[in-house]
Structure formats: structure tokens, C-alpha cells
């Protein structure tokens, strides 16, 4: 199994409070991603990183920011949480495409966030 | 707009029979297609993939077929086993900034294998 740890695994917070989710990897992979999973939507990309301090937006980035100050850590921040951000958040890592590698992503176990 | 669609939210199959999960896509620029399996309270795990230049890839009990003209792919599981009961996500890959592979996922199909 890929070494990916997400924290916290569960969090309940109130509307308007800031929240930070952490993803830590021990694989030294270049690429890291944050997805959210919601019923009827599958998984949707929030932000991704292609190197230290190099990040870009995904399809549902509004209300979220990310930071990657070192290879192993990718932080997802909700500046002011809203009820629509109640979801399960998954971090993923990838070594990228290469010989025999389709660039598949390896996912963490998820962080369940409830915004009241 | 939903670029990757799984139109069947659920599928029930008898143990030992073939399970066929379907997926449609709209973007011709996808370069890889992947299937992920997800158990409750766990992250998705990679199952099998296929390059956009191929039409079939097989790995043990799992085979993925790609029909580019129809923009359709399917996952065949044979024979189906109780441990195959899970949610299956179809995903399509696009290259992006810095070589990152962005995966676009379908909504998922819940497969139940009945004894």
C-alpha cells in the first residue's frame, strides 16, 4: 500500500470556521491531489500539486486553498467552512506517467468533514 | 458538464456469473481510462487501466474494453465473487500542468454479488 496518511480522519465544525486537512506521504511522489466525494457526483478534483510550491486548481476549487511547502505534505484549507463543504475528502498521490505506468493515483483513506 | 458518466447507480449479479459495468465519456483528449474499486470507509483502490490507443486490457478476472468510436468503456469481471461487492468508479485521465494526470471520475456503480 502507498504510504499516505490523512488527518484528521473525522471532523465536525461550525459554519464560518477555518479548517485545514493534512495529507502526508512517504513515497516521495511528485504529484499530490485533493478530491471530494459526494453522492451522485463521484470524486471531483479540488486542487493538485505538481511540485513543491507548484499548485493548480481543479474543477471545484472555490472556497478552498492549498499549500505544499515540502514534498511529503499537502494541506487543504477551507478559509470559512460552509455546509456545502460537508463531504469526504480524499488525498491522492502519483509518480506520474512513465515506463509501464499509466499515472494512476493512490488514495488515502479519506477525511470525513461535517459542517454544521 | 459531466465528462465521464456511469448511468447505472447499482448492479446486482449472482456469484460466479459475469459482471459488466459501463462508462461513457465525451472528451476525445483523454489518454488513459482507469477503474477504481471502493469499499465503505476506505479510499478508492486502482483496479485496471487501458490506454486510449488500445481496445482491450486483461488482468486476471478483470477485463476492460474500450470502444473509441462510441466513447464507451466497460469492465468485465468473471467469475464474480462476493468480495467484488463494492462501488466501482470509472475515471479518465488528462495530462496537465507539470505533467500531472488529472482524473475525471464517473458517479460510481454499486456492485452487489449475491451468493
CSV table of C-alpha atoms in Angstrom, one decimal:
chain,number,residue,atom,x,y,z
A,1,UNK,CA,0.0,0.0,0.0
A,2,UNK,CA,1.1,3.5,-0.8
A,3,UNK,CA,2.2,5.4,2.3
A,4,UNK,CA,-0.5,8.1,2.6
A,5,UNK,CA,-1.9,9.5,5.8
A,6,UNK,CA,-4.7,11.9,6.1
A,7,UNK,CA,-5.5,13.9,9.3
A,8,UNK,CA,-7.9,14.3,10.8
A,9,UNK,CA,-10.0,11.3,9.7
A,10,UNK,CA,-13.1,12.9,11.1
A,11,UNK,CA,-14.0,16.4,12.0
A,12,UNK,CA,-17.2,18.3,12.9
A,13,UNK,CA,-17.1,22.1,12.7
A,14,UNK,CA,-19.3,25.1,12.5
A,15,UNK,CA,-20.1,27.3,9.6
A,16,UNK,CA,-17.6,30.1,9.2
A,17,UNK,CA,-14.7,28.4,11.0
A,18,UNK,CA,-11.4,27.7,9.2
A,19,UNK,CA,-10.5,24.1,8.7
A,20,UNK,CA,-7.2,22.5,7.5
A,21,UNK,CA,-6.9,18.9,6.3
A,22,UNK,CA,-3.4,17.4,6.0
A,23,UNK,CA,-2.1,14.8,3.7
A,24,UNK,CA,1.3,13.2,4.4
A,25,UNK,CA,3.1,10.8,2.0
A,26,UNK,CA,6.2,8.7,2.5
A,27,UNK,CA,6.6,7.7,-1.2
A,28,UNK,CA,8.4,10.8,-2.4
A,29,UNK,CA,5.9,11.1,-5.2
A,30,UNK,CA,5.9,14.4,-7.2
A,31,UNK,CA,2.2,14.8,-7.7
A,32,UNK,CA,-0.5,15.2,-5.0
A,33,UNK,CA,-4.2,15.8,-5.3
A,34,UNK,CA,-7.2,16.6,-3.2
A,35,UNK,CA,-10.6,15.2,-4.2
A,36,UNK,CA,-14.0,15.4,-2.6
A,37,UNK,CA,-16.6,12.6,-2.8
A,38,UNK,CA,-20.3,13.4,-2.8
A,39,UNK,CA,-23.3,11.1,-3.6
A,40,UNK,CA,-24.3,11.4,-7.2
A,41,UNK,CA,-21.0,13.2,-8.2
A,42,UNK,CA,-18.3,10.6,-7.8
A,43,UNK,CA,-15.0,12.2,-6.9
A,44,UNK,CA,-14.2,15.7,-8.0
A,45,UNK,CA,-10.8,17.4,-8.1
A,46,UNK,CA,-10.4,20.4,-5.8
A,47,UNK,CA,-6.7,21.2,-6.3
A,48,UNK,CA,-3.5,19.5,-7.2
A,49,UNK,CA,0.3,20.0,-6.9
A,50,UNK,CA,3.0,19.1,-9.4
A,51,UNK,CA,5.9,20.0,-7.1
A,52,UNK,CA,6.8,22.0,-4.0
A,53,UNK,CA,5.1,25.3,-4.1
A,54,UNK,CA,3.5,24.4,-7.5
A,55,UNK,CA,-0.2,24.0,-7.4
A,56,UNK,CA,-3.2,24.4,-9.7
A,57,UNK,CA,-7.0,24.5,-9.5
A,58,UNK,CA,-9.3,21.6,-10.2
A,59,UNK,CA,-13.0,21.6,-11.1
A,60,UNK,CA,-14.4,22.6,-7.7
A,61,UNK,CA,-11.7,24.9,-6.2
A,62,UNK,CA,-13.9,27.7,-5.0
A,63,UNK,CA,-13.7,28.1,-1.2
A,64,UNK,CA,-10.6,26.0,-0.9
A,65,UNK,CA,-6.9,26.8,-0.9
A,66,UNK,CA,-3.8,24.5,-0.7
A,67,UNK,CA,-0.2,24.7,0.2
A,68,UNK,CA,2.8,22.4,-0.4
A,69,UNK,CA,5.9,23.6,1.4
A,70,UNK,CA,7.7,20.2,1.2
A,71,UNK,CA,7.3,17.1,-0.9
A,72,UNK,CA,5.6,15.0,1.7
A,73,UNK,CA,2.9,17.3,2.8
A,74,UNK,CA,-0.1,18.8,1.0
A,75,UNK,CA,-2.5,20.9,3.0
A,76,UNK,CA,-6.1,21.7,2.1
A,77,UNK,CA,-7.7,24.8,3.8
A,78,UNK,CA,-11.3,25.8,3.9
A,79,UNK,CA,-11.0,29.5,4.9
A,80,UNK,CA,-14.6,29.8,6.1
A,81,UNK,CA,-16.4,26.5,6.1
A,82,UNK,CA,-19.9,26.2,4.7
A,83,UNK,CA,-22.5,23.4,4.9
A,84,UNK,CA,-21.9,22.7,1.2
A,85,UNK,CA,-18.4,21.7,2.0
A,86,UNK,CA,-19.7,18.8,4.1
A,87,UNK,CA,-18.1,15.9,2.3
A,88,UNK,CA,-15.5,13.1,2.4
A,89,UNK,CA,-12.1,14.4,1.3
A,90,UNK,CA,-9.5,12.2,-0.3
A,91,UNK,CA,-5.9,12.9,-0.9
A,92,UNK,CA,-4.1,11.1,-3.7
A,93,UNK,CA,-0.5,10.8,-4.9
A,94,UNK,CA,1.1,9.8,-8.1
A,95,UNK,CA,4.5,9.3,-9.5
A,96,UNK,CA,3.3,10.4,-12.9
A,97,UNK,CA,3.4,8.7,-16.2
A,98,UNK,CA,6.5,6.7,-17.0
A,99,UNK,CA,7.6,3.3,-18.3
A,100,UNK,CA,4.6,0.9,-17.8
A,101,UNK,CA,3.0,3.5,-15.6
A,102,UNK,CA,-0.3,5.0,-16.6
A,103,UNK,CA,-0.1,7.7,-13.9
A,104,UNK,CA,-2.6,6.0,-11.7
A,105,UNK,CA,-3.4,7.7,-8.4
A,106,UNK,CA,-3.1,6.1,-5.0
A,107,UNK,CA,-5.6,7.3,-2.5
A,108,UNK,CA,-5.6,7.9,1.2
A,109,UNK,CA,-8.4,6.6,3.5
A,110,UNK,CA,-10.3,9.9,3.5
A,111,UNK,CA,-11.3,12.6,5.9
A,112,UNK,CA,-15.0,13.0,6.7
A,113,UNK,CA,-15.8,16.6,7.3
A,114,UNK,CA,-19.2,17.8,8.7
A,115,UNK,CA,-20.0,21.5,8.7
A,116,UNK,CA,-23.0,22.4,10.9
B,1,UNK,CA,-20.9,19.1,-17.7
B,2,UNK,CA,-20.3,15.5,-16.8
B,3,UNK,CA,-17.4,14.3,-19.0
B,4,UNK,CA,-17.5,10.8,-17.6
B,5,UNK,CA,-20.8,9.1,-16.9
B,6,UNK,CA,-21.8,5.9,-15.3
B,7,UNK,CA,-25.5,5.6,-15.9
B,8,UNK,CA,-26.2,2.6,-13.7
B,9,UNK,CA,-26.1,3.6,-10.0
B,10,UNK,CA,-26.3,-0.1,-9.0
B,11,UNK,CA,-25.9,-3.6,-10.3
B,12,UNK,CA,-26.8,-7.0,-8.8
B,13,UNK,CA,-25.1,-10.2,-10.1
B,14,UNK,CA,-25.1,-13.8,-8.9
B,15,UNK,CA,-21.9,-15.2,-7.7
B,16,UNK,CA,-20.0,-17.0,-10.5
B,17,UNK,CA,-21.7,-15.0,-13.2
B,18,UNK,CA,-20.2,-12.2,-15.3
B,19,UNK,CA,-20.5,-8.6,-14.0
B,20,UNK,CA,-20.4,-5.8,-16.7
B,21,UNK,CA,-20.0,-2.2,-15.6
B,22,UNK,CA,-20.4,0.5,-18.2
B,23,UNK,CA,-19.0,4.0,-18.6
B,24,UNK,CA,-19.4,6.7,-21.3
B,25,UNK,CA,-17.2,9.8,-21.9
B,26,UNK,CA,-17.4,12.9,-24.0
B,27,UNK,CA,-13.8,14.2,-24.3
B,28,UNK,CA,-11.7,12.7,-27.1
B,29,UNK,CA,-8.5,14.0,-25.4
B,30,UNK,CA,-8.5,11.5,-22.6
B,31,UNK,CA,-5.3,9.5,-22.8
B,32,UNK,CA,-6.0,6.7,-20.2
B,33,UNK,CA,-9.0,5.2,-18.7
B,34,UNK,CA,-9.0,3.6,-15.3
B,35,UNK,CA,-11.3,1.6,-13.0
B,36,UNK,CA,-11.2,2.0,-9.2
B,37,UNK,CA,-12.9,-0.1,-6.6
B,38,UNK,CA,-14.1,1.4,-3.3
B,39,UNK,CA,-15.2,-0.3,-0.1
B,40,UNK,CA,-17.0,1.7,2.6
B,41,UNK,CA,-14.8,3.9,4.8
B,42,UNK,CA,-11.8,3.2,2.6
B,43,UNK,CA,-10.1,5.1,-0.2
B,44,UNK,CA,-10.5,4.0,-3.8
B,45,UNK,CA,-8.0,1.4,-5.0
B,46,UNK,CA,-6.8,1.1,-8.5
B,47,UNK,CA,-8.0,-1.9,-10.4
B,48,UNK,CA,-7.1,-1.8,-14.1
B,49,UNK,CA,-6.4,0.7,-16.8
B,50,UNK,CA,-6.3,1.0,-20.6
B,51,UNK,CA,-4.5,3.3,-22.9
B,52,UNK,CA,-6.6,5.3,-25.4
B,53,UNK,CA,-4.7,3.5,-28.2
B,54,UNK,CA,-5.8,0.1,-27.1
B,55,UNK,CA,-9.2,-1.6,-27.2
B,56,UNK,CA,-8.7,-4.3,-24.6
B,57,UNK,CA,-6.7,-4.9,-21.4
B,58,UNK,CA,-7.0,-8.0,-19.3
B,59,UNK,CA,-5.7,-8.7,-15.7
B,60,UNK,CA,-6.9,-12.0,-14.2
B,61,UNK,CA,-10.6,-11.9,-13.7
B,62,UNK,CA,-10.8,-8.3,-14.9
B,63,UNK,CA,-11.0,-7.1,-18.5
B,64,UNK,CA,-11.6,-3.6,-19.7
B,65,UNK,CA,-12.9,-2.9,-23.2
B,66,UNK,CA,-12.6,0.5,-24.9
B,67,UNK,CA,-14.8,1.5,-27.9
B,68,UNK,CA,-13.4,4.8,-29.0
B,69,UNK,CA,-16.0,5.4,-31.8
B,70,UNK,CA,-18.8,5.1,-29.3
B,71,UNK,CA,-16.8,6.8,-26.5
B,72,UNK,CA,-17.6,3.9,-24.3
B,73,UNK,CA,-15.7,1.6,-22.0
B,74,UNK,CA,-16.7,-1.4,-19.9
B,75,UNK,CA,-15.3,-3.5,-17.1
B,76,UNK,CA,-16.0,-7.2,-17.1
B,77,UNK,CA,-15.5,-9.3,-14.0
B,78,UNK,CA,-15.7,-13.0,-14.5
B,79,UNK,CA,-16.4,-15.0,-12.4
B,80,UNK,CA,-17.9,-12.6,-9.9
B,81,UNK,CA,-17.1,-13.2,-6.3
B,82,UNK,CA,-18.7,-11.9,-3.1
B,83,UNK,CA,-15.5,-9.9,-2.4
B,84,UNK,CA,-16.2,-7.9,-5.6
B,85,UNK,CA,-19.1,-6.2,-3.9
B,86,UNK,CA,-18.1,-2.6,-3.8
B,87,UNK,CA,-18.6,0.7,-5.6
B,88,UNK,CA,-16.7,0.9,-8.9
B,89,UNK,CA,-15.6,4.2,-10.4
B,90,UNK,CA,-14.7,4.8,-13.9
B,91,UNK,CA,-12.1,7.5,-14.5
B,92,UNK,CA,-10.4,9.2,-17.4
B,93,UNK,CA,-7.0,10.8,-17.4
B,94,UNK,CA,-5.8,14.1,-18.9
B,95,UNK,CA,-2.3,15.5,-18.8
B,96,UNK,CA,-2.0,18.9,-17.2
B,97,UNK,CA,0.4,21.4,-15.5
B,98,UNK,CA,3.8,20.0,-14.9
B,99,UNK,CA,2.9,16.5,-16.1
B,100,UNK,CA,0.1,15.9,-13.5
B,101,UNK,CA,-2.5,13.4,-14.5
B,102,UNK,CA,-5.9,14.8,-13.7
B,103,UNK,CA,-8.5,12.1,-13.3
B,104,UNK,CA,-12.2,12.8,-14.1
B,105,UNK,CA,-14.4,10.4,-12.3
B,106,UNK,CA,-17.9,9.0,-13.1
B,107,UNK,CA,-20.6,8.9,-10.4
B,108,UNK,CA,-19.9,5.3,-9.5
B,109,UNK,CA,-21.8,2.0,-9.7
B,110,UNK,CA,-22.5,-0.1,-6.6
B,111,UNK,CA,-22.0,-3.8,-7.5
B,112,UNK,CA,-23.6,-6.4,-5.3
B,113,UNK,CA,-22.6,-10.0,-5.7
B,114,UNK,CA,-25.3,-12.4,-4.4
B,115,UNK,CA,-24.4,-15.9,-3.2
